[in-house]
PDB file of N, CA and C in Angstrom:
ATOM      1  N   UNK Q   1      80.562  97.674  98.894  1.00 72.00           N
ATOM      2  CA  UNK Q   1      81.568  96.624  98.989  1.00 72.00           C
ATOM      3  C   UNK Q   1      82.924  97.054  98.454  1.00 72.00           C
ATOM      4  N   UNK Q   2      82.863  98.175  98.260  1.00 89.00           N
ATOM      5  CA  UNK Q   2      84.669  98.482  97.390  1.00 89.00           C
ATOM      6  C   UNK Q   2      85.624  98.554  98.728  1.00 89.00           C
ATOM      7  N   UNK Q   3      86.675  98.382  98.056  1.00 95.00           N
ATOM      8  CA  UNK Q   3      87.544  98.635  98.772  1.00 95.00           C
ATOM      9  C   UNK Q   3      88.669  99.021  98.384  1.00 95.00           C
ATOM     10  N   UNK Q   4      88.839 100.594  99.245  1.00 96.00           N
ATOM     11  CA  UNK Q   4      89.991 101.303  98.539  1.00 96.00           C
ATOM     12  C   UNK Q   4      91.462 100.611  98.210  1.00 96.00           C
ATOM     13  N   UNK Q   5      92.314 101.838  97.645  1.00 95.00           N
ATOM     14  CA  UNK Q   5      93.376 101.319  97.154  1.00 95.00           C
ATOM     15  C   UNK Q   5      94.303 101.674  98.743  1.00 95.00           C
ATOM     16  N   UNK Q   6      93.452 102.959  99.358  1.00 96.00           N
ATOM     17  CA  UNK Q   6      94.124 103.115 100.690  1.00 96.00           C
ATOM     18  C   UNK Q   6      94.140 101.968 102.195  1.00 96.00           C
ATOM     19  N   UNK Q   7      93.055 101.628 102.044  1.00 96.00           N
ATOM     20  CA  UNK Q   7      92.566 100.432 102.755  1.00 96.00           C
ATOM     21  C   UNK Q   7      93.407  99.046 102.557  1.00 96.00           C
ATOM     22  N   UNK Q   8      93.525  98.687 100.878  1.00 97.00           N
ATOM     23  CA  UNK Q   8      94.852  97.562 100.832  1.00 97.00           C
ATOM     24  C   UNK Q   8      95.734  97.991 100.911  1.00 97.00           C
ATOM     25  N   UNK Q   9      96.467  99.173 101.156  1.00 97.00           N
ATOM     26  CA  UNK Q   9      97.779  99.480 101.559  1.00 97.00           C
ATOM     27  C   UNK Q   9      98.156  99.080 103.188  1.00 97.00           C
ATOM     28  N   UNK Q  10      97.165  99.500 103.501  1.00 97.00           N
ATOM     29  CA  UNK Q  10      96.825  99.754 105.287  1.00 97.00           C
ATOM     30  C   UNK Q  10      97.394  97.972 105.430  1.00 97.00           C
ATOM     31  N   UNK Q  11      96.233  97.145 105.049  1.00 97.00           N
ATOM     32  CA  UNK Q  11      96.122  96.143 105.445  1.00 97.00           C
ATOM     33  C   UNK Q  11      96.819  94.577 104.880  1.00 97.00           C
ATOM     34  N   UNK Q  12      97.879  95.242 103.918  1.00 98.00           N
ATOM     35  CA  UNK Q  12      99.151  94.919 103.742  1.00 98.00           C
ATOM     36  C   UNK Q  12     100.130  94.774 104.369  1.00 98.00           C
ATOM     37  N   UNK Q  13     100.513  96.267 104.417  1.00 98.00           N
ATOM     38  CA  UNK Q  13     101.144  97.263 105.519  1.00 98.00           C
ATOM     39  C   UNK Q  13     100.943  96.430 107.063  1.00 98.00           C
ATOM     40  N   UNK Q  14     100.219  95.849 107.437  1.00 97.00           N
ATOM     41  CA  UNK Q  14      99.490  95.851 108.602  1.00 97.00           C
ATOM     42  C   UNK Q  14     100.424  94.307 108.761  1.00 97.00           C
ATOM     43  N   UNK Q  15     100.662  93.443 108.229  1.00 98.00           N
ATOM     44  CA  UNK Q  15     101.616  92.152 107.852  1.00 98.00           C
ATOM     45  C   UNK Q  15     102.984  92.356 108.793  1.00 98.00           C
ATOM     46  N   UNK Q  16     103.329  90.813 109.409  1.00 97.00           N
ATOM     47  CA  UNK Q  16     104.681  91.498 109.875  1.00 97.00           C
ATOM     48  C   UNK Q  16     105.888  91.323 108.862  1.00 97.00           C
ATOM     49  N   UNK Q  17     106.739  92.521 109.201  1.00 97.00           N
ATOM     50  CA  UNK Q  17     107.785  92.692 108.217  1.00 97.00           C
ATOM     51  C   UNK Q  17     107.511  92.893 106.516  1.00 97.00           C
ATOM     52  N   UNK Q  18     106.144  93.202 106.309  1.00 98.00           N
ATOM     53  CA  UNK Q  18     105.835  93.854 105.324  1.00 98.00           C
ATOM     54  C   UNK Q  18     106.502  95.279 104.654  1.00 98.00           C
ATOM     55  N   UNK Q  19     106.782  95.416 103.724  1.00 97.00           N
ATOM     56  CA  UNK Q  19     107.151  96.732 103.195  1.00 97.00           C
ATOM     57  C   UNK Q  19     106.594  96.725 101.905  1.00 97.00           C
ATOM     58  N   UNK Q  20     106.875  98.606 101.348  1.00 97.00           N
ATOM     59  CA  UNK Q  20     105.953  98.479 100.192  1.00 97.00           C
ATOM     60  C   UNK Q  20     107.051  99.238  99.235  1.00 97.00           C
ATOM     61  N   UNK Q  21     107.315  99.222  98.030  1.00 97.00           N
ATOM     62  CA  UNK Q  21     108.446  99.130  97.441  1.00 97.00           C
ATOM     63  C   UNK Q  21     107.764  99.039  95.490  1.00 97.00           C
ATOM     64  N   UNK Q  22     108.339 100.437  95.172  1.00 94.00           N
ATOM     65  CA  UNK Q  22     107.716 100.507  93.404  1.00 94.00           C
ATOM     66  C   UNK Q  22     108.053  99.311  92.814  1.00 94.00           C
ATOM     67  N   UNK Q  23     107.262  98.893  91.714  1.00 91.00           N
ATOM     68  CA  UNK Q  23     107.585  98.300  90.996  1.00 91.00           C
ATOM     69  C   UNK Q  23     106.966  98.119  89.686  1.00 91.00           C
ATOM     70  N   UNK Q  24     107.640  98.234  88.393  1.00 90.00           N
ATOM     71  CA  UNK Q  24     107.679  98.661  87.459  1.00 90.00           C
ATOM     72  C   UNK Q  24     106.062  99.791  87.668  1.00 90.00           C
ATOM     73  N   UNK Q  25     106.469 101.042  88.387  1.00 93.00           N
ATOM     74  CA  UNK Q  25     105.740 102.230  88.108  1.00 93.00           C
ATOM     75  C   UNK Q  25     104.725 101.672  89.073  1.00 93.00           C
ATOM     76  N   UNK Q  26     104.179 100.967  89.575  1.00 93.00           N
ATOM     77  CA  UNK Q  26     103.177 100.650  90.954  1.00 93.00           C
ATOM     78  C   UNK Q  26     103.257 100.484  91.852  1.00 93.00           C
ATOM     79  N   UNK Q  27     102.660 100.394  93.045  1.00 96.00           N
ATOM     80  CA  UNK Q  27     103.302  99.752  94.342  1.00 96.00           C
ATOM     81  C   UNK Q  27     103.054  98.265  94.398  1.00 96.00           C
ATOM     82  N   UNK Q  28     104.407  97.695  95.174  1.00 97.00           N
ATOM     83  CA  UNK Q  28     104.346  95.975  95.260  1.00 97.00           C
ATOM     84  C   UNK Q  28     104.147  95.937  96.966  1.00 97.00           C
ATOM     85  N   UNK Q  29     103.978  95.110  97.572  1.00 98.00           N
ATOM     86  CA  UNK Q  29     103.614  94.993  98.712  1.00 98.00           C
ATOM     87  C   UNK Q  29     105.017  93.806  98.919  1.00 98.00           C
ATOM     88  N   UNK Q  30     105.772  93.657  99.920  1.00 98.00           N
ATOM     89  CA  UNK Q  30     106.624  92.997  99.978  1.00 98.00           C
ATOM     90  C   UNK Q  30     107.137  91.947 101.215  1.00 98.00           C
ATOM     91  N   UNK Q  31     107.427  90.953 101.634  1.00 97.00           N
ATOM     92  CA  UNK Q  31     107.943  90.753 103.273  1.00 97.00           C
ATOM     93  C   UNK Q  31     109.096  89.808 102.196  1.00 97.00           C
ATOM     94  N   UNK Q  32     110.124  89.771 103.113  1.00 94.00           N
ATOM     95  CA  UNK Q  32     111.480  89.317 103.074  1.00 94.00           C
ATOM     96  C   UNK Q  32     111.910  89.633 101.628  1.00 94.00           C
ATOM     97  N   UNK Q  33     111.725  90.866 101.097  1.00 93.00           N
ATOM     98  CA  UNK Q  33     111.958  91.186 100.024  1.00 93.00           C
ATOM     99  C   UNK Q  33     111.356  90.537  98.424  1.00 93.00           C
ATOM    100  N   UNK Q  34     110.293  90.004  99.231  1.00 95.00           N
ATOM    101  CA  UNK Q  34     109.712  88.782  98.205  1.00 95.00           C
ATOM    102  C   UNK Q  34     108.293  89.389  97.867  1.00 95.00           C
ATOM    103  N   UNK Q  35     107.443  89.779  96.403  1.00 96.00           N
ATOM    104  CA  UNK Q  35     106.745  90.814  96.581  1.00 96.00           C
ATOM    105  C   UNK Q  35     105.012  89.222  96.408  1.00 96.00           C
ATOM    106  N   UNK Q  36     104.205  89.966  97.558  1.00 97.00           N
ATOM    107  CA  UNK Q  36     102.896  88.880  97.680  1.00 97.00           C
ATOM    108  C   UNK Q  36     101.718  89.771  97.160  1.00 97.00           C
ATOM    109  N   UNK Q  37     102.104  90.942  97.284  1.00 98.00           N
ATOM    110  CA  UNK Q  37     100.871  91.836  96.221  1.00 98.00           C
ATOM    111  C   UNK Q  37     101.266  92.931  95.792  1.00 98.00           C
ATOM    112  N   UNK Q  38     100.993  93.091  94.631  1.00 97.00           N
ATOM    113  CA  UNK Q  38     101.016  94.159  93.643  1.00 97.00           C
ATOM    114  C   UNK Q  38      99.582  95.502  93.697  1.00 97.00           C
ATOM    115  N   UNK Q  39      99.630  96.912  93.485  1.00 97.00           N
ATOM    116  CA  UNK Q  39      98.444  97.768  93.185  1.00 97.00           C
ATOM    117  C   UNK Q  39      98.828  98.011  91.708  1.00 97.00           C
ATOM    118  N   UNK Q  40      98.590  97.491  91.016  1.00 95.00           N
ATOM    119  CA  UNK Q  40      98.486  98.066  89.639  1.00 95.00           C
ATOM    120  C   UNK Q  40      97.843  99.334  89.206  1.00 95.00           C
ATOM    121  N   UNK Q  41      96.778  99.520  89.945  1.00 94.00           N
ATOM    122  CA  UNK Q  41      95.724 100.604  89.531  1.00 94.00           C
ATOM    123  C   UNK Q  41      95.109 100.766  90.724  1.00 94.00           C
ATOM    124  N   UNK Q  42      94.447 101.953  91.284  1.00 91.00           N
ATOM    125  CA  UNK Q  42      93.553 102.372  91.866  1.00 91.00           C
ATOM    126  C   UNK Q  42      91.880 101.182  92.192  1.00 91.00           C
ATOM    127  N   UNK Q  43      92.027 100.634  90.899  1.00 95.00           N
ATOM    128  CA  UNK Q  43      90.738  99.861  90.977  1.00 95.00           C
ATOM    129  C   UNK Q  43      90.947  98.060  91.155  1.00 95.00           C
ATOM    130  N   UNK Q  44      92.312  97.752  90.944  1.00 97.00           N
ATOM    131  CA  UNK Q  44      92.813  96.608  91.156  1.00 97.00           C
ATOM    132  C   UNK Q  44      94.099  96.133  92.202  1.00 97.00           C
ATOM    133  N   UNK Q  45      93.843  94.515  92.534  1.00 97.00           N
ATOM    134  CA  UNK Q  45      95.023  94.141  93.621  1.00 97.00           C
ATOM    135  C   UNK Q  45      95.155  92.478  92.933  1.00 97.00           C
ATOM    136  N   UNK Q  46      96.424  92.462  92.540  1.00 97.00           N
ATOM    137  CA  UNK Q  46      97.165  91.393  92.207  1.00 97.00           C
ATOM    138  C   UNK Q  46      97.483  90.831  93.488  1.00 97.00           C
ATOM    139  N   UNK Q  47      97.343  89.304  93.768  1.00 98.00           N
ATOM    140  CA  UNK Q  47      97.776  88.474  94.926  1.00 98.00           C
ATOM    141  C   UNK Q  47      98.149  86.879  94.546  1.00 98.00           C
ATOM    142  N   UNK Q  48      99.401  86.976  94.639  1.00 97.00           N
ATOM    143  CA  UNK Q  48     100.425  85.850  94.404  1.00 97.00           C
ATOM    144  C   UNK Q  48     100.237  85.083  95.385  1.00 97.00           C
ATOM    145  N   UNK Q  49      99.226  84.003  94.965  1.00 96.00           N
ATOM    146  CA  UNK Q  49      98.744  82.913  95.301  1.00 96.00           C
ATOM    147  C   UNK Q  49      99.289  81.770  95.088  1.00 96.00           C
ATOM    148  N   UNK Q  50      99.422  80.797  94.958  1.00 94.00           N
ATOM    149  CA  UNK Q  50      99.832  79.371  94.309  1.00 94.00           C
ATOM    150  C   UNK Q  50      98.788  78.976  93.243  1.00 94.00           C
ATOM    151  N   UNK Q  51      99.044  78.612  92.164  1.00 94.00           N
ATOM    152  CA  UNK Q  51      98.152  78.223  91.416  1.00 94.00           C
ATOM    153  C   UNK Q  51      96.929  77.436  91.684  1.00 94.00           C
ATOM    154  N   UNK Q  52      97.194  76.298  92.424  1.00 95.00           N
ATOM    155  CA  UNK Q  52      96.017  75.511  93.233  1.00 95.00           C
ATOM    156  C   UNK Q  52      94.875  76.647  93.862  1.00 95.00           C
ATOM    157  N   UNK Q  53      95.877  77.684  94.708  1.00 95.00           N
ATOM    158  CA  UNK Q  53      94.649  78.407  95.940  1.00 95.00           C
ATOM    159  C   UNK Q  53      94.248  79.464  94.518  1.00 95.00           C
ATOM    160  N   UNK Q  54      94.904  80.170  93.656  1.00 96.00           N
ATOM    161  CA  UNK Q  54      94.068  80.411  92.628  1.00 96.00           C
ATOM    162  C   UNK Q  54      92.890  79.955  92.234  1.00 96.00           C
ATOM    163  N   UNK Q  55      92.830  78.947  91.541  1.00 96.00           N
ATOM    164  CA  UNK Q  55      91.700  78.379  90.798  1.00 96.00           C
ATOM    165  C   UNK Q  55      90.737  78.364  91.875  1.00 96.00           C
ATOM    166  N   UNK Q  56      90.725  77.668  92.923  1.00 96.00           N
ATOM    167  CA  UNK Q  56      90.049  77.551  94.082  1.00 96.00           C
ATOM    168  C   UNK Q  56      89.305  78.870  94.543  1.00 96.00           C
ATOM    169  N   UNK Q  57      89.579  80.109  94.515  1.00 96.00           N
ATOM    170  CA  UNK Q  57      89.554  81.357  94.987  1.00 96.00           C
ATOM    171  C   UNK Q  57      88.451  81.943  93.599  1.00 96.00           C
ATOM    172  N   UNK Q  58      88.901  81.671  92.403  1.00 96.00           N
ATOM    173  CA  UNK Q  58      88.351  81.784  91.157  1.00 96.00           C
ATOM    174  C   UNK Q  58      86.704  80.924  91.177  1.00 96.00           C
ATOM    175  N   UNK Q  59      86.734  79.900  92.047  1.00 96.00           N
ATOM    176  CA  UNK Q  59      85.751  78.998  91.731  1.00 96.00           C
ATOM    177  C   UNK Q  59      84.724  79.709  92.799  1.00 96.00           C
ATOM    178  N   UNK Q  60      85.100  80.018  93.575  1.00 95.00           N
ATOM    179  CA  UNK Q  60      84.363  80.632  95.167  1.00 95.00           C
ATOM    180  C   UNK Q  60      83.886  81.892  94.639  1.00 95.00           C
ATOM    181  N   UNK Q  61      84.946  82.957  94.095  1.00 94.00           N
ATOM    182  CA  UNK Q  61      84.710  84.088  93.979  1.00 94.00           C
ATOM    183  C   UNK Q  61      85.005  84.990  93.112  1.00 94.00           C
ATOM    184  N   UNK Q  62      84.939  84.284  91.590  1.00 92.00           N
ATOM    185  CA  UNK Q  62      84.641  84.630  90.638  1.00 92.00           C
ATOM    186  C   UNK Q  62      83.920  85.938  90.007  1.00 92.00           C
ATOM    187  N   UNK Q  63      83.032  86.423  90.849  1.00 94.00           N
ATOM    188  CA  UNK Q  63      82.554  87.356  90.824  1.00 94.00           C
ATOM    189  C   UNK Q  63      83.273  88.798  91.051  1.00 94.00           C
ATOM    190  N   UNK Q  64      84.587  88.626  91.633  1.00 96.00           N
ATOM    191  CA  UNK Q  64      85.174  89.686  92.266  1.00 96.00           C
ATOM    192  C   UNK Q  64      86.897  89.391  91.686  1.00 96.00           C
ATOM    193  N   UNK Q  65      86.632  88.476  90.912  1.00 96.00           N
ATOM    194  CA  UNK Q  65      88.623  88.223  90.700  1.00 96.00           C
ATOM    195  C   UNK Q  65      88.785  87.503  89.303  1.00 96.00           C
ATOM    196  N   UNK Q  66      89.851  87.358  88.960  1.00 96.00           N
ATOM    197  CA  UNK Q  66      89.922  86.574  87.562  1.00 96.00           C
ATOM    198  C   UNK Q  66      91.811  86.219  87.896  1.00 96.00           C
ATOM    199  N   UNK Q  67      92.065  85.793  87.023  1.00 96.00           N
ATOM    200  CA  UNK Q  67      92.819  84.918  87.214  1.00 96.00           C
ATOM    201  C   UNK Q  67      94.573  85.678  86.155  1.00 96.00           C
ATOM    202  N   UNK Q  68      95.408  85.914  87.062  1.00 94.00           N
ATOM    203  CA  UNK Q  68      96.288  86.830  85.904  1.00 94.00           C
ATOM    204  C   UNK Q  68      97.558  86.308  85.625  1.00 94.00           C
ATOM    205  N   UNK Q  69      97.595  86.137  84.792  1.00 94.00           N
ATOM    206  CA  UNK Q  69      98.996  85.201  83.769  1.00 94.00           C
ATOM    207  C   UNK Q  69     100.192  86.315  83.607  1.00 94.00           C
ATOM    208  N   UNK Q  70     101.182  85.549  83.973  1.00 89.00           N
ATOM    209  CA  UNK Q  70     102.184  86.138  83.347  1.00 89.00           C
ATOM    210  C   UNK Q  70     103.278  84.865  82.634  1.00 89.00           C
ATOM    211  N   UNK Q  71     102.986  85.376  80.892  1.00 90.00           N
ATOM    212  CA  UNK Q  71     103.510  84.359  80.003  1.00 90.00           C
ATOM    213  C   UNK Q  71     102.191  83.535  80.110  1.00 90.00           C
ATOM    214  N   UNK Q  72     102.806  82.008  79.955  1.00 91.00           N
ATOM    215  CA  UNK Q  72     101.687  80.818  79.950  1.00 91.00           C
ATOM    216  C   UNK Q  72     101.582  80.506  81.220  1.00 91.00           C
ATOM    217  N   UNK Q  73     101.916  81.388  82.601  1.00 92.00           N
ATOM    218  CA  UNK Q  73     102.156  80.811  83.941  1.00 92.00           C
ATOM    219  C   UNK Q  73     101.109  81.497  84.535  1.00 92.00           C
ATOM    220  N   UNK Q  74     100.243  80.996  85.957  1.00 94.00           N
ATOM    221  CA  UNK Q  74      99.236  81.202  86.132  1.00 94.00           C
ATOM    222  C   UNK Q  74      99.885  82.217  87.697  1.00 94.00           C
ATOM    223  N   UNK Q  75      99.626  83.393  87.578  1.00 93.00           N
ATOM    224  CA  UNK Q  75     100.731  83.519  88.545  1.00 93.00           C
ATOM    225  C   UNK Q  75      99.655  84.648  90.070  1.00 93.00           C
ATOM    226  N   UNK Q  76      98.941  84.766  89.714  1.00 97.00           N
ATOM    227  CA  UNK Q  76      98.251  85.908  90.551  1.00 97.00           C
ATOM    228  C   UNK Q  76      96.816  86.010  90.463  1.00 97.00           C
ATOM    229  N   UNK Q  77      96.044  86.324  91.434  1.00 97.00           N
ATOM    230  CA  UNK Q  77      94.475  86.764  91.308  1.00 97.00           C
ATOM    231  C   UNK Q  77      94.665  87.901  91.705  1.00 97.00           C
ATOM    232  N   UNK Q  78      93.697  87.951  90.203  1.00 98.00           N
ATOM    233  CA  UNK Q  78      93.802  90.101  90.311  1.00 98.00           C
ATOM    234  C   UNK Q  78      92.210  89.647  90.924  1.00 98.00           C
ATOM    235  N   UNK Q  79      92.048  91.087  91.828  1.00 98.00           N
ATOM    236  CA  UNK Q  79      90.932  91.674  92.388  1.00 98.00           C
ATOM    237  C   UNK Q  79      90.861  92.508  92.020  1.00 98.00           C
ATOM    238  N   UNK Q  80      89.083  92.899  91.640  1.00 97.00           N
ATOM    239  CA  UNK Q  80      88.193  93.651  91.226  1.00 97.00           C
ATOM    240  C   UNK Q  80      88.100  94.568  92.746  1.00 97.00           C
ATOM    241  N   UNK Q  81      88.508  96.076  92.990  1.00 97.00           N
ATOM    242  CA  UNK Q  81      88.348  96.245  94.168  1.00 97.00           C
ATOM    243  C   UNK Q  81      87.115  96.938  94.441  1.00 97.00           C
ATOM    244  N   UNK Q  82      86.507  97.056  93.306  1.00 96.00           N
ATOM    245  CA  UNK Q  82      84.979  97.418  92.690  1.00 96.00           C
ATOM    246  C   UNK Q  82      83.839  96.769  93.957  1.00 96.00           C
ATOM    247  N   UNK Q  83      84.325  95.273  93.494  1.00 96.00           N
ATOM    248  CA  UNK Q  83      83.266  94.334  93.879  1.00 96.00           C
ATOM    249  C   UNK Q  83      83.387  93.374  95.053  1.00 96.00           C
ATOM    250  N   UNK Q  84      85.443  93.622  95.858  1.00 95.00           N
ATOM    251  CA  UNK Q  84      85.151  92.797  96.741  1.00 95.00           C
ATOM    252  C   UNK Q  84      85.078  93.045  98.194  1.00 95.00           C
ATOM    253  N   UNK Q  85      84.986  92.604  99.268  1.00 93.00           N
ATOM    254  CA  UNK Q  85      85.009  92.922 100.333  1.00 93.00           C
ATOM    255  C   UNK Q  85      86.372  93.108 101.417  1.00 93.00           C
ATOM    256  N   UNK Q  86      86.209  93.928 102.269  1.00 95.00           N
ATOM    257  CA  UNK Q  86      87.561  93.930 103.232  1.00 95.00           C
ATOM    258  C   UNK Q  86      87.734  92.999 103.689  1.00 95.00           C
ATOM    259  N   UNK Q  87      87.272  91.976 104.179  1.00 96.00           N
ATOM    260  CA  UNK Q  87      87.660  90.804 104.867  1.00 96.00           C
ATOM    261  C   UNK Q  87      88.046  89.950 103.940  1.00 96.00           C
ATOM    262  N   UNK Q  88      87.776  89.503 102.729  1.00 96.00           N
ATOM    263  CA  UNK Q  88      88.073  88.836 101.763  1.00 96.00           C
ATOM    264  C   UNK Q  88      89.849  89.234 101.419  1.00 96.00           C
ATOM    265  N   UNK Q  89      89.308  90.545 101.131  1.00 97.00           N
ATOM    266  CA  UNK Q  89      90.988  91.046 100.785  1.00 97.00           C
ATOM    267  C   UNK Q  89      91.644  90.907 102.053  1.00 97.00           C
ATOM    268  N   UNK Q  90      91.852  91.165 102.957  1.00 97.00           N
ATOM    269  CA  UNK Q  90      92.757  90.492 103.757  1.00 97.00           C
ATOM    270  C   UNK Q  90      93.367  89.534 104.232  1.00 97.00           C
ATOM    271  N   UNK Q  91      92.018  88.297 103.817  1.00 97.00           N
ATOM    272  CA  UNK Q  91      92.496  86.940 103.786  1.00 97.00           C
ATOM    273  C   UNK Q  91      93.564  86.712 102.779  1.00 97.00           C
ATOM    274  N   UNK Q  92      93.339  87.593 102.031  1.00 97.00           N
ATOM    275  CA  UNK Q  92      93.686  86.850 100.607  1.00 97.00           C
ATOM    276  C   UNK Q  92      95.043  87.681 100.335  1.00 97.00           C
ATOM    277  N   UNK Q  93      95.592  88.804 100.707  1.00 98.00           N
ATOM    278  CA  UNK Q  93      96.788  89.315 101.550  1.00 98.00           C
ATOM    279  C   UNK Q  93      96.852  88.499 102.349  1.00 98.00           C
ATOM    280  N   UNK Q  94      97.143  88.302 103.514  1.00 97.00           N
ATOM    281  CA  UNK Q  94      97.327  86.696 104.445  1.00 97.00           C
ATOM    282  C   UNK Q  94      97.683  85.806 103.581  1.00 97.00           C
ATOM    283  N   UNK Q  95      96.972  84.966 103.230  1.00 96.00           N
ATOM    284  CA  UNK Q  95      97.731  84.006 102.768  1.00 96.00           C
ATOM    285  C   UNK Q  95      99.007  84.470 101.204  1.00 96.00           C
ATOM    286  N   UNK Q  96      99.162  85.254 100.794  1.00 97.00           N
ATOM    287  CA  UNK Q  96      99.844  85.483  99.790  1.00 97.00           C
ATOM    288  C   UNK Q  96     101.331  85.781 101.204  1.00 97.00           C
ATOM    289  N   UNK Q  97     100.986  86.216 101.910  1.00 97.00           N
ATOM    290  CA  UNK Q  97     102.179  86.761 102.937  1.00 97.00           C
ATOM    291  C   UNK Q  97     102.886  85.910 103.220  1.00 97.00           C
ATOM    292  N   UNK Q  98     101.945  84.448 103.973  1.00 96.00           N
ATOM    293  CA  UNK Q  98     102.212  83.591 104.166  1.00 96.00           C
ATOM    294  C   UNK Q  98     102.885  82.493 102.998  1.00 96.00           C
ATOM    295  N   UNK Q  99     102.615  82.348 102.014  1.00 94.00           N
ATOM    296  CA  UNK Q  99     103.327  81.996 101.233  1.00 94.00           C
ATOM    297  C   UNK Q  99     104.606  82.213 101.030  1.00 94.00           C
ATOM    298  N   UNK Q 100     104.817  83.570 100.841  1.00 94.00           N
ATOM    299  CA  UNK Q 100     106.387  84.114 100.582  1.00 94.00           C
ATOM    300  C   UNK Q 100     107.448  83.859 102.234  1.00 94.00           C
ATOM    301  N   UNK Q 101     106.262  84.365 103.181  1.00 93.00           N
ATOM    302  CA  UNK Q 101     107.324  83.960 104.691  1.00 93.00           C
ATOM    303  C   UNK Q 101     107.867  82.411 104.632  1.00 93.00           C
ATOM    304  N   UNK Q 102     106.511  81.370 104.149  1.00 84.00           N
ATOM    305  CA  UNK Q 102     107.211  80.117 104.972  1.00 84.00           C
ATOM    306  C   UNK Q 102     107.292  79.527 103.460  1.00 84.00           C
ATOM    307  N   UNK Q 103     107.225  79.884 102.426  1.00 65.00           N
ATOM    308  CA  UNK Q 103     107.466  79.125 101.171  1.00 65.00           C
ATOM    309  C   UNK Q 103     109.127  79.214 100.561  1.00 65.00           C
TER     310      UNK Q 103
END
């Protein structure tokens, strides 16, 4: 069930008007200059969710994600890329995309 760090690039990448662009020392995944996922590490993927589809995502699939704060603000589900699946991660790219396009 892993899924590489090359594989979420791909399927980032794969987004329209996606680009991928350092940030502080990692790659951010980006469309309209607005960044919807982060690679922190080889073994993890940050996805700027809305807090609501967070928790929700946390409650489903807990097993594969936790929940990542920045400050007291609930701002991203990091993925375990250990434990989750390609189709999962792409949804979950998708909707972070979608957020930043029509939000």
């Amino acid at each position: 069930m892993t899924v590489s760090s090359a594989r979420v690039r791909a399927l980032a990448l794969s987004l329209p008007g996606a680009a991928e662009k350092e940030h502080h020392g990692f790659p951010s995944f980006r469309v309209a200059g607005r960044i919807f996922a982060t690679l922190p590490d080889d073994g993890h993927l940050n996805v700027m969710l809305d807090e609501a589809d967070i928790r929700t995502e946390l409650e489903a699939h807990g097993d594969c994600c936790e929940a990542q704060h920045w400050g007291k603000r609930l701002a991203a589900l990091r993925v375990d890329l250990s434990a989750a699946d390609a189709d999962r991660v792409r949804d979950w790219l998708t909707d972070a995309w979608n957020r930043r396009t029509n939000g």
